[in-house]
mmCIF file of N, CA and C in Angstrom:
data_model
loop_
_atom_site.group_PDB
_atom_site.id
_atom_site.type_symbol
_atom_site.label_atom_id
_atom_site.label_comp_id
_atom_site.label_asym_id
_atom_site.label_seq_id
_atom_site.Cartn_x
_atom_site.Cartn_y
_atom_site.Cartn_z
ATOM 1 N N MET A 1 -7.501 -23.432 0.490
ATOM 2 C CA MET A 1 -8.137 -22.159 0.227
ATOM 3 C C MET A 1 -8.471 -22.050 -1.246
ATOM 4 N N ASN A 2 -9.690 -21.607 -1.550
ATOM 5 C CA ASN A 2 -9.994 -21.425 -2.940
ATOM 6 C C ASN A 2 -9.488 -20.028 -3.430
ATOM 7 N N LYS A 3 -9.624 -19.802 -4.708
ATOM 8 C CA LYS A 3 -9.060 -18.595 -5.308
ATOM 9 C C LYS A 3 -9.656 -17.345 -4.709
ATOM 10 N N ILE A 4 -10.913 -17.326 -4.446
ATOM 11 C CA ILE A 4 -11.559 -16.137 -3.879
ATOM 12 C C ILE A 4 -11.061 -15.853 -2.492
ATOM 13 N N GLU A 5 -11.005 -16.879 -1.631
ATOM 14 C CA GLU A 5 -10.516 -16.690 -0.294
ATOM 15 C C GLU A 5 -9.044 -16.246 -0.300
ATOM 16 N N ASP A 6 -8.271 -16.811 -1.211
ATOM 17 C CA ASP A 6 -6.882 -16.437 -1.312
ATOM 18 C C ASP A 6 -6.737 -14.951 -1.719
ATOM 19 N N THR A 7 -7.568 -14.531 -2.639
ATOM 20 C CA THR A 7 -7.550 -13.130 -3.058
ATOM 21 C C THR A 7 -7.907 -12.207 -1.922
ATOM 22 N N PHE A 8 -8.951 -12.530 -1.171
ATOM 23 C CA PHE A 8 -9.318 -11.705 -0.020
ATOM 24 C C PHE A 8 -8.226 -11.683 1.042
ATOM 25 N N ALA A 9 -7.582 -12.791 1.280
ATOM 26 C CA ALA A 9 -6.497 -12.849 2.220
ATOM 27 C C ALA A 9 -5.322 -11.960 1.767
ATOM 28 N N ARG A 10 -5.022 -11.964 0.495
ATOM 29 C CA ARG A 10 -3.963 -11.105 -0.062
ATOM 30 C C ARG A 10 -4.331 -9.606 0.092
ATOM 31 N N GLU A 11 -5.570 -9.328 -0.229
ATOM 32 C CA GLU A 11 -6.053 -7.926 -0.126
ATOM 33 C C GLU A 11 -5.938 -7.437 1.333
ATOM 34 N N GLU A 12 -6.349 -8.268 2.295
ATOM 35 C CA GLU A 12 -6.300 -7.873 3.702
ATOM 36 C C GLU A 12 -4.846 -7.670 4.129
ATOM 37 N N LYS A 13 -3.950 -8.552 3.726
ATOM 38 C CA LYS A 13 -2.552 -8.443 4.081
ATOM 39 C C LYS A 13 -1.945 -7.169 3.487
ATOM 40 N N MET A 14 -2.263 -6.874 2.210
ATOM 41 C CA MET A 14 -1.734 -5.675 1.560
ATOM 42 C C MET A 14 -2.284 -4.409 2.225
ATOM 43 N N GLU A 15 -3.539 -4.427 2.661
ATOM 44 C CA GLU A 15 -4.110 -3.249 3.347
ATOM 45 C C GLU A 15 -3.384 -3.026 4.644
ATOM 46 N N LYS A 16 -3.100 -4.069 5.387
ATOM 47 C CA LYS A 16 -2.370 -3.941 6.640
ATOM 48 C C LYS A 16 -0.959 -3.391 6.423
ATOM 49 N N LEU A 17 -0.311 -3.884 5.358
ATOM 50 C CA LEU A 17 1.042 -3.394 5.041
ATOM 51 C C LEU A 17 0.986 -1.949 4.612
ATOM 52 N N ARG A 18 -0.042 -1.557 3.868
ATOM 53 C CA ARG A 18 -0.186 -0.182 3.441
ATOM 54 C C ARG A 18 -0.353 0.752 4.656
ATOM 55 N N GLU A 19 -1.184 0.333 5.552
ATOM 56 C CA GLU A 19 -1.412 1.080 6.765
ATOM 57 C C GLU A 19 -0.126 1.247 7.559
ATOM 58 N N LYS A 20 0.613 0.137 7.688
ATOM 59 C CA LYS A 20 1.882 0.165 8.419
ATOM 60 C C LYS A 20 2.867 1.120 7.735
ATOM 61 N N LEU A 21 2.918 1.045 6.415
ATOM 62 C CA LEU A 21 3.808 1.921 5.635
ATOM 63 C C LEU A 21 3.447 3.369 5.861
ATOM 64 N N ASN A 22 2.178 3.713 5.785
ATOM 65 C CA ASN A 22 1.776 5.092 5.945
ATOM 66 C C ASN A 22 2.054 5.586 7.375
ATOM 67 N N ASN A 23 1.825 4.740 8.360
ATOM 68 C CA ASN A 23 2.137 5.155 9.759
ATOM 69 C C ASN A 23 3.629 5.367 9.972
ATOM 70 N N SER A 24 4.402 4.477 9.379
ATOM 71 C CA SER A 24 5.864 4.589 9.476
ATOM 72 C C SER A 24 6.353 5.859 8.836
ATOM 73 N N PHE A 25 5.839 6.189 7.696
ATOM 74 C CA PHE A 25 6.243 7.447 7.010
ATOM 75 C C PHE A 25 5.891 8.639 7.854
ATOM 76 N N GLY A 26 4.677 8.588 8.446
ATOM 77 C CA GLY A 26 4.225 9.722 9.281
ATOM 78 C C GLY A 26 5.157 9.933 10.450
ATOM 79 N N GLU A 27 5.574 8.851 11.103
ATOM 80 C CA GLU A 27 6.472 8.964 12.239
ATOM 81 C C GLU A 27 7.876 9.470 11.815
ATOM 82 N N ASN A 28 8.374 8.921 10.693
ATOM 83 C CA ASN A 28 9.717 9.295 10.276
ATOM 84 C C ASN A 28 9.847 10.656 9.630
ATOM 85 N N MET A 29 8.726 11.140 9.082
ATOM 86 C CA MET A 29 8.761 12.406 8.422
ATOM 87 C C MET A 29 8.308 13.585 9.297
ATOM 88 N N ARG A 30 8.069 13.291 10.522
ATOM 89 C CA ARG A 30 7.565 14.326 11.431
ATOM 90 C C ARG A 30 8.421 15.621 11.408
ATOM 91 N N TYR A 31 9.734 15.427 11.240
ATOM 92 C CA TYR A 31 10.643 16.566 11.297
ATOM 93 C C TYR A 31 11.133 16.992 9.935
ATOM 94 N N SER A 32 10.564 16.437 8.886
ATOM 95 C CA SER A 32 10.966 16.797 7.532
ATOM 96 C C SER A 32 10.025 17.875 6.991
ATOM 97 N N ASN A 33 10.378 18.373 5.785
ATOM 98 C CA ASN A 33 9.507 19.405 5.224
ATOM 99 C C ASN A 33 8.356 18.777 4.434
ATOM 100 N N ILE A 34 7.435 19.617 4.067
ATOM 101 C CA ILE A 34 6.189 19.184 3.402
ATOM 102 C C ILE A 34 6.491 18.525 2.027
ATOM 103 N N GLU A 35 7.469 19.050 1.302
ATOM 104 C CA GLU A 35 7.738 18.492 -0.055
ATOM 105 C C GLU A 35 8.230 17.029 0.076
ATOM 106 N N GLU A 36 9.077 16.763 1.024
ATOM 107 C CA GLU A 36 9.569 15.394 1.223
ATOM 108 C C GLU A 36 8.434 14.454 1.591
ATOM 109 N N TYR A 37 7.587 14.928 2.485
ATOM 110 C CA TYR A 37 6.441 14.128 2.910
ATOM 111 C C TYR A 37 5.492 13.840 1.753
ATOM 112 N N ALA A 38 5.220 14.866 0.939
ATOM 113 C CA ALA A 38 4.340 14.713 -0.231
ATOM 114 C C ALA A 38 4.963 13.710 -1.201
ATOM 115 N N GLY A 39 6.242 13.759 -1.384
ATOM 116 C CA GLY A 39 6.921 12.798 -2.286
ATOM 117 C C GLY A 39 6.777 11.387 -1.809
ATOM 118 N N ILE A 40 6.935 11.161 -0.536
ATOM 119 C CA ILE A 40 6.759 9.791 0.024
ATOM 120 C C ILE A 40 5.330 9.318 -0.128
ATOM 121 N N LEU A 41 4.383 10.194 0.140
ATOM 122 C CA LEU A 41 2.991 9.779 -0.013
ATOM 123 C C LEU A 41 2.681 9.449 -1.480
ATOM 124 N N ASN A 42 3.283 10.160 -2.424
ATOM 125 C CA ASN A 42 3.087 9.877 -3.824
ATOM 126 C C ASN A 42 3.653 8.516 -4.158
ATOM 127 N N ILE A 43 4.783 8.165 -3.620
ATOM 128 C CA ILE A 43 5.342 6.828 -3.831
ATOM 129 C C ILE A 43 4.416 5.775 -3.264
ATOM 130 N N SER A 44 3.868 6.032 -2.120
ATOM 131 C CA SER A 44 2.926 5.078 -1.466
ATOM 132 C C SER A 44 1.734 4.878 -2.344
ATOM 133 N N ARG A 45 1.215 5.933 -2.933
ATOM 134 C CA ARG A 45 0.029 5.792 -3.816
ATOM 135 C C ARG A 45 0.380 4.990 -5.076
ATOM 136 N N LYS A 46 1.609 5.191 -5.582
ATOM 137 C CA LYS A 46 2.004 4.434 -6.779
ATOM 138 C C LYS A 46 2.090 2.938 -6.406
ATOM 139 N N LEU A 47 2.582 2.680 -5.218
ATOM 140 C CA LEU A 47 2.667 1.299 -4.755
ATOM 141 C C LEU A 47 1.278 0.716 -4.648
ATOM 142 N N ASP A 48 0.353 1.471 -4.097
ATOM 143 C CA ASP A 48 -1.044 1.004 -4.021
ATOM 144 C C ASP A 48 -1.579 0.681 -5.407
ATOM 145 N N ASP A 49 -1.337 1.525 -6.378
ATOM 146 C CA ASP A 49 -1.843 1.321 -7.722
ATOM 147 C C ASP A 49 -1.229 0.042 -8.315
ATOM 148 N N ALA A 50 0.038 -0.177 -8.054
ATOM 149 C CA ALA A 50 0.681 -1.408 -8.555
ATOM 150 C C ALA A 50 0.065 -2.668 -7.943
ATOM 151 N N ILE A 51 -0.248 -2.584 -6.656
ATOM 152 C CA ILE A 51 -0.850 -3.691 -5.942
ATOM 153 C C ILE A 51 -2.253 -3.980 -6.508
ATOM 154 N N VAL A 52 -3.020 -2.939 -6.726
ATOM 155 C CA VAL A 52 -4.339 -3.094 -7.321
ATOM 156 C C VAL A 52 -4.280 -3.731 -8.675
ATOM 157 N N ASP A 53 -3.346 -3.281 -9.509
ATOM 158 C CA ASP A 53 -3.173 -3.864 -10.844
ATOM 159 C C ASP A 53 -2.815 -5.323 -10.744
ATOM 160 N N TYR A 54 -1.981 -5.688 -9.791
ATOM 161 C CA TYR A 54 -1.621 -7.089 -9.594
ATOM 162 C C TYR A 54 -2.846 -7.916 -9.207
ATOM 163 N N ILE A 55 -3.649 -7.373 -8.306
ATOM 164 C CA ILE A 55 -4.839 -8.127 -7.931
ATOM 165 C C ILE A 55 -5.810 -8.304 -9.070
ATOM 166 N N LYS A 56 -5.982 -7.236 -9.875
ATOM 167 C CA LYS A 56 -6.877 -7.366 -11.053
ATOM 168 C C LYS A 56 -6.368 -8.415 -11.982
ATOM 169 N N SER A 57 -5.077 -8.454 -12.239
ATOM 170 C CA SER A 57 -4.520 -9.446 -13.180
ATOM 171 C C SER A 57 -4.627 -10.845 -12.586
ATOM 172 N N PHE A 58 -4.512 -10.943 -11.282
ATOM 173 C CA PHE A 58 -4.633 -12.236 -10.618
ATOM 174 C C PHE A 58 -6.050 -12.820 -10.785
ATOM 175 N N ASN A 59 -7.033 -11.953 -10.839
ATOM 176 C CA ASN A 59 -8.425 -12.410 -10.934
ATOM 177 C C ASN A 59 -8.902 -12.653 -12.360
ATOM 178 N N GLU A 60 -8.102 -12.304 -13.339
ATOM 179 C CA GLU A 60 -8.518 -12.499 -14.715
ATOM 180 C C GLU A 60 -8.353 -13.891 -15.160
#
């Protein structure tokens, strides 16, 4: 696999993991309050930002 194909494969894998993470949080937080749910979504967004930064540094 060349570098571009590898990057696309990583991006696809991370997107699938992100989707799984968000679905899991939704199921587990169904009975929690809004503040807890908002906090978990915020953590998920921070994780997304970290992943994007990693991909950008990988491509430099």
